[in-house]
Tab-separated table of C-alpha atoms in Angstrom:
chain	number	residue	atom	x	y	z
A	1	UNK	CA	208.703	-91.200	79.935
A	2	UNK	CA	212.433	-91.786	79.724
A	3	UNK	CA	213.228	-88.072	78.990
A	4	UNK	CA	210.885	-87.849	83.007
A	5	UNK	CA	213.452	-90.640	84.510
A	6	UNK	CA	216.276	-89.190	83.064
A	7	UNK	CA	215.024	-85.477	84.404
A	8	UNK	CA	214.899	-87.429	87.846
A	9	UNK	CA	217.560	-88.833	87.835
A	10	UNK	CA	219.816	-86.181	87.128
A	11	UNK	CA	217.892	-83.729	89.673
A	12	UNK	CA	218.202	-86.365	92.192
A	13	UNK	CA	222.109	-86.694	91.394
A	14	UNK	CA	222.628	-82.835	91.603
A	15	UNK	CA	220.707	-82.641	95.190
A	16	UNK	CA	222.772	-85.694	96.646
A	17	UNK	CA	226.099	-83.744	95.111
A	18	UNK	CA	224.966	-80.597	96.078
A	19	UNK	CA	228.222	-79.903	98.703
A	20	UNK	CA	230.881	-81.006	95.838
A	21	UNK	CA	229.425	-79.339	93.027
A	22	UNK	CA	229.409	-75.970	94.483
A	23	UNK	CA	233.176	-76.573	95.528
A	24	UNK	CA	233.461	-77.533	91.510
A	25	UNK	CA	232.144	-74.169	90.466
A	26	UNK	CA	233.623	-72.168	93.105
A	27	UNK	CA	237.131	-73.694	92.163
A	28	UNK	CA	236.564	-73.529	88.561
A	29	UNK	CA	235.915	-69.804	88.882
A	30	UNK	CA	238.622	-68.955	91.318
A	31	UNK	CA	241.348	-70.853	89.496
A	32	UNK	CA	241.982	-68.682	86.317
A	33	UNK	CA	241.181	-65.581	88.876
A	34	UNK	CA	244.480	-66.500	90.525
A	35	UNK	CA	246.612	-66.769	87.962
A	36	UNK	CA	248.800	-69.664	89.411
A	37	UNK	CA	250.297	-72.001	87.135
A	38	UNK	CA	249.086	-75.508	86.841
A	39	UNK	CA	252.589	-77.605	88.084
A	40	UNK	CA	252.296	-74.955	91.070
A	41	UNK	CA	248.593	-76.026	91.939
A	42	UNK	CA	249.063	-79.382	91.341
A	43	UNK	CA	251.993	-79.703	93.546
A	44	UNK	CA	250.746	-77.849	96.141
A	45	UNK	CA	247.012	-80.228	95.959
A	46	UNK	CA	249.755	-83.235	96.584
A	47	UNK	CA	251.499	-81.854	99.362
A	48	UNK	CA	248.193	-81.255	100.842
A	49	UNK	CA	246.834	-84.528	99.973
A	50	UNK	CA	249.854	-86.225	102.040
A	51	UNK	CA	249.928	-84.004	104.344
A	52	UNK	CA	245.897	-84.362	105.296
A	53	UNK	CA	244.085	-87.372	103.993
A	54	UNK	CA	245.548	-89.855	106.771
A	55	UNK	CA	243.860	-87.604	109.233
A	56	UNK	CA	240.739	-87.754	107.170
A	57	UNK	CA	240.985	-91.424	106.620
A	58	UNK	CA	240.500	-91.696	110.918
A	59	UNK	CA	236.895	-90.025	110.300
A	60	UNK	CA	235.445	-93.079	108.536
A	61	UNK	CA	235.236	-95.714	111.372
A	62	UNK	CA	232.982	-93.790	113.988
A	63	UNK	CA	230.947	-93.152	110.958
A	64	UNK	CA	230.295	-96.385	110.439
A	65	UNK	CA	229.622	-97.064	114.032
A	66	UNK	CA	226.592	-95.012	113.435
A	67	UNK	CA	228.792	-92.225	115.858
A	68	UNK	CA	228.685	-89.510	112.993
A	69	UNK	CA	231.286	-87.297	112.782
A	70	UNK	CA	234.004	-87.496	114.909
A	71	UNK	CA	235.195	-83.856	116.599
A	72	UNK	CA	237.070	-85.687	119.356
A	73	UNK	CA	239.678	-86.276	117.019
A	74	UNK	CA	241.175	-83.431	118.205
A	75	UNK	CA	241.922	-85.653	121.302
A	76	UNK	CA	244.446	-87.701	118.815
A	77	UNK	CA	245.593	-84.513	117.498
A	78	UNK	CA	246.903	-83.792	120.719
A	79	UNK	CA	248.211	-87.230	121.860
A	80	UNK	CA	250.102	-86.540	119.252
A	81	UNK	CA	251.745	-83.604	119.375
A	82	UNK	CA	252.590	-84.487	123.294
A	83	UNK	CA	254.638	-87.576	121.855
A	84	UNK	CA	256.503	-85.429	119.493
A	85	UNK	CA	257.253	-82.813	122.149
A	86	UNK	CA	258.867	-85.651	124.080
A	87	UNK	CA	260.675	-86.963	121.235
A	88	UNK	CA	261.938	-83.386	120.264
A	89	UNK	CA	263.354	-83.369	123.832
A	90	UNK	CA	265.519	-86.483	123.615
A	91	UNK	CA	266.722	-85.162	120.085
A	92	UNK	CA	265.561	-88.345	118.060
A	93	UNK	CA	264.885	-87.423	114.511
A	94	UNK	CA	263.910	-88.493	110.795
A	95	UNK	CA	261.957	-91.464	110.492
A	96	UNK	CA	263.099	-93.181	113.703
A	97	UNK	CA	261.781	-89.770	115.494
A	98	UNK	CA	258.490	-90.460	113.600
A	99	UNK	CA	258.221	-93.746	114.444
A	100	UNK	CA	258.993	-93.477	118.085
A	101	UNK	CA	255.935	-90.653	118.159
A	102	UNK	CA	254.027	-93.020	116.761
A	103	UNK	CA	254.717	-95.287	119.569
A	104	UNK	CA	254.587	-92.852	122.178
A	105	UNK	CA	251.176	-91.302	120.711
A	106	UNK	CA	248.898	-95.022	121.173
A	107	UNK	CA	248.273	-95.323	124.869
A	108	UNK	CA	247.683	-91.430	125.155
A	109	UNK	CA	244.781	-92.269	122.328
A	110	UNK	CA	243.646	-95.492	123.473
A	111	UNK	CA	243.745	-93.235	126.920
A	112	UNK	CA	241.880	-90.555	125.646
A	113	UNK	CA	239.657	-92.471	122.562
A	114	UNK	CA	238.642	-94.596	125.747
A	115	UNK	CA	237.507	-91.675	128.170
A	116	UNK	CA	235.796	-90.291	125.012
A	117	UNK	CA	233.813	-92.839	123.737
A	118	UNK	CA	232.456	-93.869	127.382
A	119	UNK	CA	231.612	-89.945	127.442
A	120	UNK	CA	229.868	-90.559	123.910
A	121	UNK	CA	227.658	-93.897	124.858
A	122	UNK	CA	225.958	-91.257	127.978
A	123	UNK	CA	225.003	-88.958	124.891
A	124	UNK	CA	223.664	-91.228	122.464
A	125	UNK	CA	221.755	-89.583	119.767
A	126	UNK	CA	223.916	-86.669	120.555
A	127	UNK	CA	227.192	-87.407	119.458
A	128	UNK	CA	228.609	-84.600	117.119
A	129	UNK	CA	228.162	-81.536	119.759
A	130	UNK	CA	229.274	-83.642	122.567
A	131	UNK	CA	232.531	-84.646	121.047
A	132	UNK	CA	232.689	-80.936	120.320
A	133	UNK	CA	232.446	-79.193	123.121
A	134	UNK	CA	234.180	-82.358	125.496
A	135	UNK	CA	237.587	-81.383	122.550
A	136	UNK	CA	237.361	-77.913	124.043
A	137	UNK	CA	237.554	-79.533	127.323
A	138	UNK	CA	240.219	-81.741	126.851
A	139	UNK	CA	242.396	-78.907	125.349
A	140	UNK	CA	241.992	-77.026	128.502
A	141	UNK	CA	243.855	-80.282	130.260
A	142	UNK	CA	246.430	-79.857	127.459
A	143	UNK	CA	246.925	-76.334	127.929
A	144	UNK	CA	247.889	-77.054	131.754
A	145	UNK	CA	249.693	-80.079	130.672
A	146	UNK	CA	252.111	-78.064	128.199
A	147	UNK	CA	251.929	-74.696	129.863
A	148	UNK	CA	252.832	-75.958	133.524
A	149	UNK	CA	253.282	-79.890	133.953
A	150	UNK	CA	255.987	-79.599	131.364
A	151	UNK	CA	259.425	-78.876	132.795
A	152	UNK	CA	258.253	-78.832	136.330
A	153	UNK	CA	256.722	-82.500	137.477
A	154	UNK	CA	257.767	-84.252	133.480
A	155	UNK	CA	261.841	-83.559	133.205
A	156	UNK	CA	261.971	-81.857	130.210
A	157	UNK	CA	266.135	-81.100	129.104
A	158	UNK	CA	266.303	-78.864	126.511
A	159	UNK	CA	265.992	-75.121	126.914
A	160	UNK	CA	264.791	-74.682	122.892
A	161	UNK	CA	261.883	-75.720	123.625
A	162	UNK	CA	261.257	-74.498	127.206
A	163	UNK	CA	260.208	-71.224	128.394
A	164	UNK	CA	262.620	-69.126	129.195
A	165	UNK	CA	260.962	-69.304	133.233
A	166	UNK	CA	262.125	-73.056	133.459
A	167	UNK	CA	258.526	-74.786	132.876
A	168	UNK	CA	256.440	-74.783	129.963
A	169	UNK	CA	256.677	-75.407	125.921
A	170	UNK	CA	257.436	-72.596	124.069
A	171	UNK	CA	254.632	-71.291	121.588
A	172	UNK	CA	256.585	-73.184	118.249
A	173	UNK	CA	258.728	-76.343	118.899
A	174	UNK	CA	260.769	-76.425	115.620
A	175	UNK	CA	260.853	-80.266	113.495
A	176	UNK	CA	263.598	-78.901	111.126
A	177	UNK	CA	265.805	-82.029	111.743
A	178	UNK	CA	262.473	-84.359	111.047
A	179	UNK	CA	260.989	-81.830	108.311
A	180	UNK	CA	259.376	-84.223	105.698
A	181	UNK	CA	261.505	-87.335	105.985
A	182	UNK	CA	258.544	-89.241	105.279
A	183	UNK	CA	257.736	-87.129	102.355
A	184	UNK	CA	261.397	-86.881	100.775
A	185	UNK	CA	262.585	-90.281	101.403
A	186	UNK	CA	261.085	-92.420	97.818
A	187	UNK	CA	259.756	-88.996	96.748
A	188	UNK	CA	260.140	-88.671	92.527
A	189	UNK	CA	259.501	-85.874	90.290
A	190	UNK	CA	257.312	-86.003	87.824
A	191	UNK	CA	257.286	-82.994	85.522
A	192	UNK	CA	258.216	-80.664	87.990
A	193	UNK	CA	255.914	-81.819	90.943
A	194	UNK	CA	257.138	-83.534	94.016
A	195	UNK	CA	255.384	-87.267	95.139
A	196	UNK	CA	255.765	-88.424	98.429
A	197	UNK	CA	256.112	-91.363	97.242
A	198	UNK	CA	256.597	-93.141	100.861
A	199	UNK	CA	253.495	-91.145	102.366
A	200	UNK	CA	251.336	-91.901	100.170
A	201	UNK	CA	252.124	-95.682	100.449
A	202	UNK	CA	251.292	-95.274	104.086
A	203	UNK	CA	248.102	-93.714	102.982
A	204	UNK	CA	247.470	-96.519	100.567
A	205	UNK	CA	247.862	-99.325	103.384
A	206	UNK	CA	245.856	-97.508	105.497
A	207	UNK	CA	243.229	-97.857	102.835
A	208	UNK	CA	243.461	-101.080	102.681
A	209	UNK	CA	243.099	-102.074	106.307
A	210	UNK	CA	239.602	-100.330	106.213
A	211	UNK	CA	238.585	-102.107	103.583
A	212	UNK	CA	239.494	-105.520	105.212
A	213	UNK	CA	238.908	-103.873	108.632
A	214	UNK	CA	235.081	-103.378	107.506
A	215	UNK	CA	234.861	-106.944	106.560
A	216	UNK	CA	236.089	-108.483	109.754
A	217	UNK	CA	233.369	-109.506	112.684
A	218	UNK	CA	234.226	-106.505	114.090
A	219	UNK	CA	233.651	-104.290	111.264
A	220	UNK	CA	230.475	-106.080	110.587
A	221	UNK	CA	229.228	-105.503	114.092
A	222	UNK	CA	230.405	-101.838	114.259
A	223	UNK	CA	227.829	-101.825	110.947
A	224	UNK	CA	225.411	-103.370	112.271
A	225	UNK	CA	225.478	-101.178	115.257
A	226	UNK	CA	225.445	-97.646	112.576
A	227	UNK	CA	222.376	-98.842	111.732
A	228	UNK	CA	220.406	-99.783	114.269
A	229	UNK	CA	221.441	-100.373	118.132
A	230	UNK	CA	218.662	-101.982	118.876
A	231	UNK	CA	218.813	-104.948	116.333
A	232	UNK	CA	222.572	-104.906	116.911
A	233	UNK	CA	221.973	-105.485	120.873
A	234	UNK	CA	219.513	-107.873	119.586
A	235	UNK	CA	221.683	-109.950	117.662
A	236	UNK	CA	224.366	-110.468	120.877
A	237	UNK	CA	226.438	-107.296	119.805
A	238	UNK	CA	227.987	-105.660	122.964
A	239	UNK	CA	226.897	-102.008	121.161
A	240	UNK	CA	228.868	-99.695	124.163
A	241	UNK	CA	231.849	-101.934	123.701
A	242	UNK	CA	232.085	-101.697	119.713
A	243	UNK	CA	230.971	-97.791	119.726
A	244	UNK	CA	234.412	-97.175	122.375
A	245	UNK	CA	236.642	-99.878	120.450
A	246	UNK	CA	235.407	-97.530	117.232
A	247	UNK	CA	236.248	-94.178	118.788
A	248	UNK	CA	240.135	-95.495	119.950
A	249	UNK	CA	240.918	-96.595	116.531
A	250	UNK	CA	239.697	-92.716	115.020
A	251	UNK	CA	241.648	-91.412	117.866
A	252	UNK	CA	244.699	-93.707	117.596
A	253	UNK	CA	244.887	-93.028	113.674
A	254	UNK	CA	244.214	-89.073	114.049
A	255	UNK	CA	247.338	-89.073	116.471
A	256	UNK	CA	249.459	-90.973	113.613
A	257	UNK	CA	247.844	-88.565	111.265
A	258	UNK	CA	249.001	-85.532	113.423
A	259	UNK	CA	252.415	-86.860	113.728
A	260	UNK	CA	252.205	-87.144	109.773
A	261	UNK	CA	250.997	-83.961	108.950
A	262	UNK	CA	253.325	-81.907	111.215
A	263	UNK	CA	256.022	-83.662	110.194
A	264	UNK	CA	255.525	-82.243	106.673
A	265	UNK	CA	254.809	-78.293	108.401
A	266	UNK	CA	258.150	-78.648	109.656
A	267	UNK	CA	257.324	-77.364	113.204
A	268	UNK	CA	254.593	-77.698	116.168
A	269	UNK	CA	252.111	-74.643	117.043
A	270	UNK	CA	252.147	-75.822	120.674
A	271	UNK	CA	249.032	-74.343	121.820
A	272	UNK	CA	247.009	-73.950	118.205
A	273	UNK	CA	248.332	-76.497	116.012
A	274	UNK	CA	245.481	-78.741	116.831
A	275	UNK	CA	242.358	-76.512	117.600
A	276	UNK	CA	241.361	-76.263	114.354
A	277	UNK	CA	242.491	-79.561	112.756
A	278	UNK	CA	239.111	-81.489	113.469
A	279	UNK	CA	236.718	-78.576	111.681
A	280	UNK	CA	238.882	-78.952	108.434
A	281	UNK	CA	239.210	-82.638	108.177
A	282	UNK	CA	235.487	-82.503	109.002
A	283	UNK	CA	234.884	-79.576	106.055
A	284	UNK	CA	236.840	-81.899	103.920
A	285	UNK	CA	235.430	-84.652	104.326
A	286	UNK	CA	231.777	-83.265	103.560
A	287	UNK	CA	232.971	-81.363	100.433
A	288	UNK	CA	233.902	-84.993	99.215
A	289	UNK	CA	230.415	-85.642	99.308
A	290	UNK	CA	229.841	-87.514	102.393
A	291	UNK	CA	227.267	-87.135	104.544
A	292	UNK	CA	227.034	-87.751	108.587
A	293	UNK	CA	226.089	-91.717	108.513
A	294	UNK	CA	227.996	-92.056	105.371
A	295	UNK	CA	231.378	-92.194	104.197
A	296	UNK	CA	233.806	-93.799	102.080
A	297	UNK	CA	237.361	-93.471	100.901
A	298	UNK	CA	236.362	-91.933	97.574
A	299	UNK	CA	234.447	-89.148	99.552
A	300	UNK	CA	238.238	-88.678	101.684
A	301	UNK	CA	240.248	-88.130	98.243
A	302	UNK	CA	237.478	-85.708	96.428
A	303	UNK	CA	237.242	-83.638	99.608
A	304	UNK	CA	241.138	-83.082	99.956
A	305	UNK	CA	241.444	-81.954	96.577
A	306	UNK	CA	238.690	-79.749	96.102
A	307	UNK	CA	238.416	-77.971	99.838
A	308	UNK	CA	242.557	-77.709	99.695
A	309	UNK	CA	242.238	-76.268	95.558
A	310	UNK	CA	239.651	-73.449	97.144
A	311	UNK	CA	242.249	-73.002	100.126
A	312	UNK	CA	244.919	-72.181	97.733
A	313	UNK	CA	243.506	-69.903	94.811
A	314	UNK	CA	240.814	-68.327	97.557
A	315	UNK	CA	243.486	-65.408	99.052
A	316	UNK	CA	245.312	-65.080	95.714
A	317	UNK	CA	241.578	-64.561	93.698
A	318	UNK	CA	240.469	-62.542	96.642
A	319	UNK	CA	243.457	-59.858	96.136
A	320	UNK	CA	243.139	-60.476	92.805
A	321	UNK	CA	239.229	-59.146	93.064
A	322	UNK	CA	239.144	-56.303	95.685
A	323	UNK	CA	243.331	-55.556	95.880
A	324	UNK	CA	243.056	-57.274	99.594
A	325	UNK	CA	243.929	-60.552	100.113
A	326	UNK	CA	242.532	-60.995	103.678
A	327	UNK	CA	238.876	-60.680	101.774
A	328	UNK	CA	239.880	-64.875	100.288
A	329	UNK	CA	241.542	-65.217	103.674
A	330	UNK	CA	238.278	-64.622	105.462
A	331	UNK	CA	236.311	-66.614	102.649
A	332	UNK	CA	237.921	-69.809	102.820
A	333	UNK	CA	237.448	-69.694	106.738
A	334	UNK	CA	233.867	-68.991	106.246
A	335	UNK	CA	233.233	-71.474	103.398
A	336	UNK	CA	234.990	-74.173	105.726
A	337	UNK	CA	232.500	-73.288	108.713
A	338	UNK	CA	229.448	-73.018	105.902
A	339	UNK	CA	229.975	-76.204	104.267
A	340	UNK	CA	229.727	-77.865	107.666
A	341	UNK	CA	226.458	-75.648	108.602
A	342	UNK	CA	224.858	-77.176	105.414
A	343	UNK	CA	225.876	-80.444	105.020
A	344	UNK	CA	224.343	-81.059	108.148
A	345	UNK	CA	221.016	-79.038	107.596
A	346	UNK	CA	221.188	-81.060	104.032
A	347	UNK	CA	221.480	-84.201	106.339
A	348	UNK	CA	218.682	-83.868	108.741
A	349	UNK	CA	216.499	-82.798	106.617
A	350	UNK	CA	216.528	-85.870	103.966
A	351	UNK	CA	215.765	-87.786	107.342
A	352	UNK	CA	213.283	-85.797	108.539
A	353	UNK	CA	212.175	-86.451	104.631
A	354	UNK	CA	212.659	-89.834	105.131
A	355	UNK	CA	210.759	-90.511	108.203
A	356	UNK	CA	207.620	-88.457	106.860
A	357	UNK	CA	207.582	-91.016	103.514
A	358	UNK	CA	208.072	-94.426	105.711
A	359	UNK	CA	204.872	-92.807	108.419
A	360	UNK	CA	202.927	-92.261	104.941
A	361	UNK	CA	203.289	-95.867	103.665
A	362	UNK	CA	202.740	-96.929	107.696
A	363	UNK	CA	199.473	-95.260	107.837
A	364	UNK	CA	198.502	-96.310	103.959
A	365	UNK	CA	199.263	-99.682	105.353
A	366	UNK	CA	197.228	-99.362	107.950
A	367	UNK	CA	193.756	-97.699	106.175
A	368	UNK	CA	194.585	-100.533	103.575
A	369	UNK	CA	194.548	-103.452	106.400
A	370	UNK	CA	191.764	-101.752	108.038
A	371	UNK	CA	190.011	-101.727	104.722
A	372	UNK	CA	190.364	-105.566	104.177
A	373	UNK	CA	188.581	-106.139	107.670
């Protein structure tokens, strides 16, 4: 009888781990495949963990809101790469630069987060592709914005990063003067790899506020309303108020979390950096094991470190394999789009699941009451 429990219990373990444990065996094969030393991967898994998890980390509050997964983030993404265009026009840079983005980047999210989430509480239910598809729409905005607002209506000085027709951003602004001044300011060595020291301290307190954050009234009621509206509007929650407040804090923190990451890069992609930033935090953040109603910080760390190992040793194992290294190029794109594809098919159907087991013990219920009479 034990040896059945334990049998459960362990199949039950492997099917609610199923996303991280494939990224445990693909890793564990492609690592010795690739032939990189282990100071090299480990200091490239911590440049990547300071460089991402802060945009991760503004993933887990719509979650709890019961909002799922939030592809508007892209929105932040973007408020934040128009404050450090600005700020690489007035030529302020290192950490006052960063800060000033900072600055510059909160009412373009709490702009944005708002128009979003009042977009959101008209598709209830349907969150996910709606965020989706309105982040292809608000890039189109940005596009104009940076392609032809720029330099003609907003004054915009410096030819580096104009086109050379007067208006418009040029395809890469360069942050060589704010390259990793976050990272290299307390960063120590430690047998040869590199720790942000300062970053990661940033990281760490924004740990901490969602911890407290989720046991504030606020945080309660943006639980309560994850898990059921209706008892939430019940209770005297103003649900369409808490779901928007939720969705400005992801998109406030994914702007400081773009301003954080491409300070590290060391330049901006004007008109790319951000279209694919949402699908990889996203990717990430499933491979840690979470799930599209849950999350935690634990889930945010695993995810980084196994979806960025695979994104490191994937090209090198894939030249190593077939003598082309586009084949791991192409593999780590598709794994990123795949995980998605079946974290979520892993997701509805435990609730589909779900709901067939609670309408079984409903209508048991039932032929038991009906019994009694």
């Amino acid at each position: 009888m034990k040896n059945d429990n334990f049998g459960k219990k362990v199949v039950g373990l492997i099917r609610d781990n199923t996303v991280p444990l494939m990224f445990i065996l693909i890793c564990a094969v492609c690592i010795p495949i690739s032939g990189f030393s282990l100071p090299y991967l480990i200091n490239e898994i911590v440049t990547r963990m300071g460089r991402n998890i802060f945009l991760i980390l503004a993933l887990l509050i719509p979650i709890m809101s019961g909002m799922g997964l939030n592809f508007g983030m892209t929105l932040g993404a973007m408020a934040g790469e128009i404050a450090l265009i600005f700020v690489s026009d007035w030529q302020i840079w290192g950490i006052p630069g960063v800060v000033l983005a900072m600055i510059l980047s909160i009412p373009i999210s709490v702009l944005l987060g708002a128009f979003c989430g009042k977009i959101l509480n008209m598709a209830k239910g349907r969150e996910m592709i709606t965020s989706y598809i309105l982040s292809f729409f608000m890039n189109g905005i940005y596009q104009l914005l940076v392609l032809y607002i720029m330099g003609s209506l907003i004054p915009i000085k410096h030819f580096s990063i104009k086109l050379p027709r007067g208006y418009g951003i040029r395809n890469t602004v360069s942050l060589l003067n704010m390259r990793q001044c976050l990272d290299n300011l307390l960063a120590v060595r430690v047998g040869g790899v590199k720790i942000p020291v300062l970053t990661f301290i940033i990281i760490g307190v924004l740990c901490l506020f969602i911890v407290w954050f989720r046991r504030t009234k606020l945080g309660q009621d943006m639980r309560a309303v994850g898990q059921d509206m209706g008892v939430a509007r019940d209770a005297g929650i103003n649900v369409e108020r808490t779901r928007i407040i939720s969705i400005i804090m992801s998109t406030v923190l994914a702007g400081f979390g773009m301003i954080i990451y491409l300070q590290n890069m060391g330049n901006i992609a004007t008109y790319s950096s951000h279209s694919q930033i949402g699908m990889f935090c996203i990717a990430a953040l499933l491979v840690g094991g979470a799930s599209v109603d849950r999350a935690s910080i634990g889930n945010v760390f695993l995810g980084v470190v196994l979806f960025h190992t695979m994104f490191i040793v994937a090209p090198k194992a894939g030249a190593v394999i077939t003598g082309d290294s586009m084949i791991g190029e192409y593999f780590r794109v598709f794994v990123s789009y795949a995980v998605i594809t079946l974290a979520l098919i892993m997701y509805e159907t435990k609730k589909r699941k779900h709901k067939s087991l609670v309408g079984q013990q409903l209508q048991q219920a039932q032929k038991e009451a009906d019994a009694h009479e």
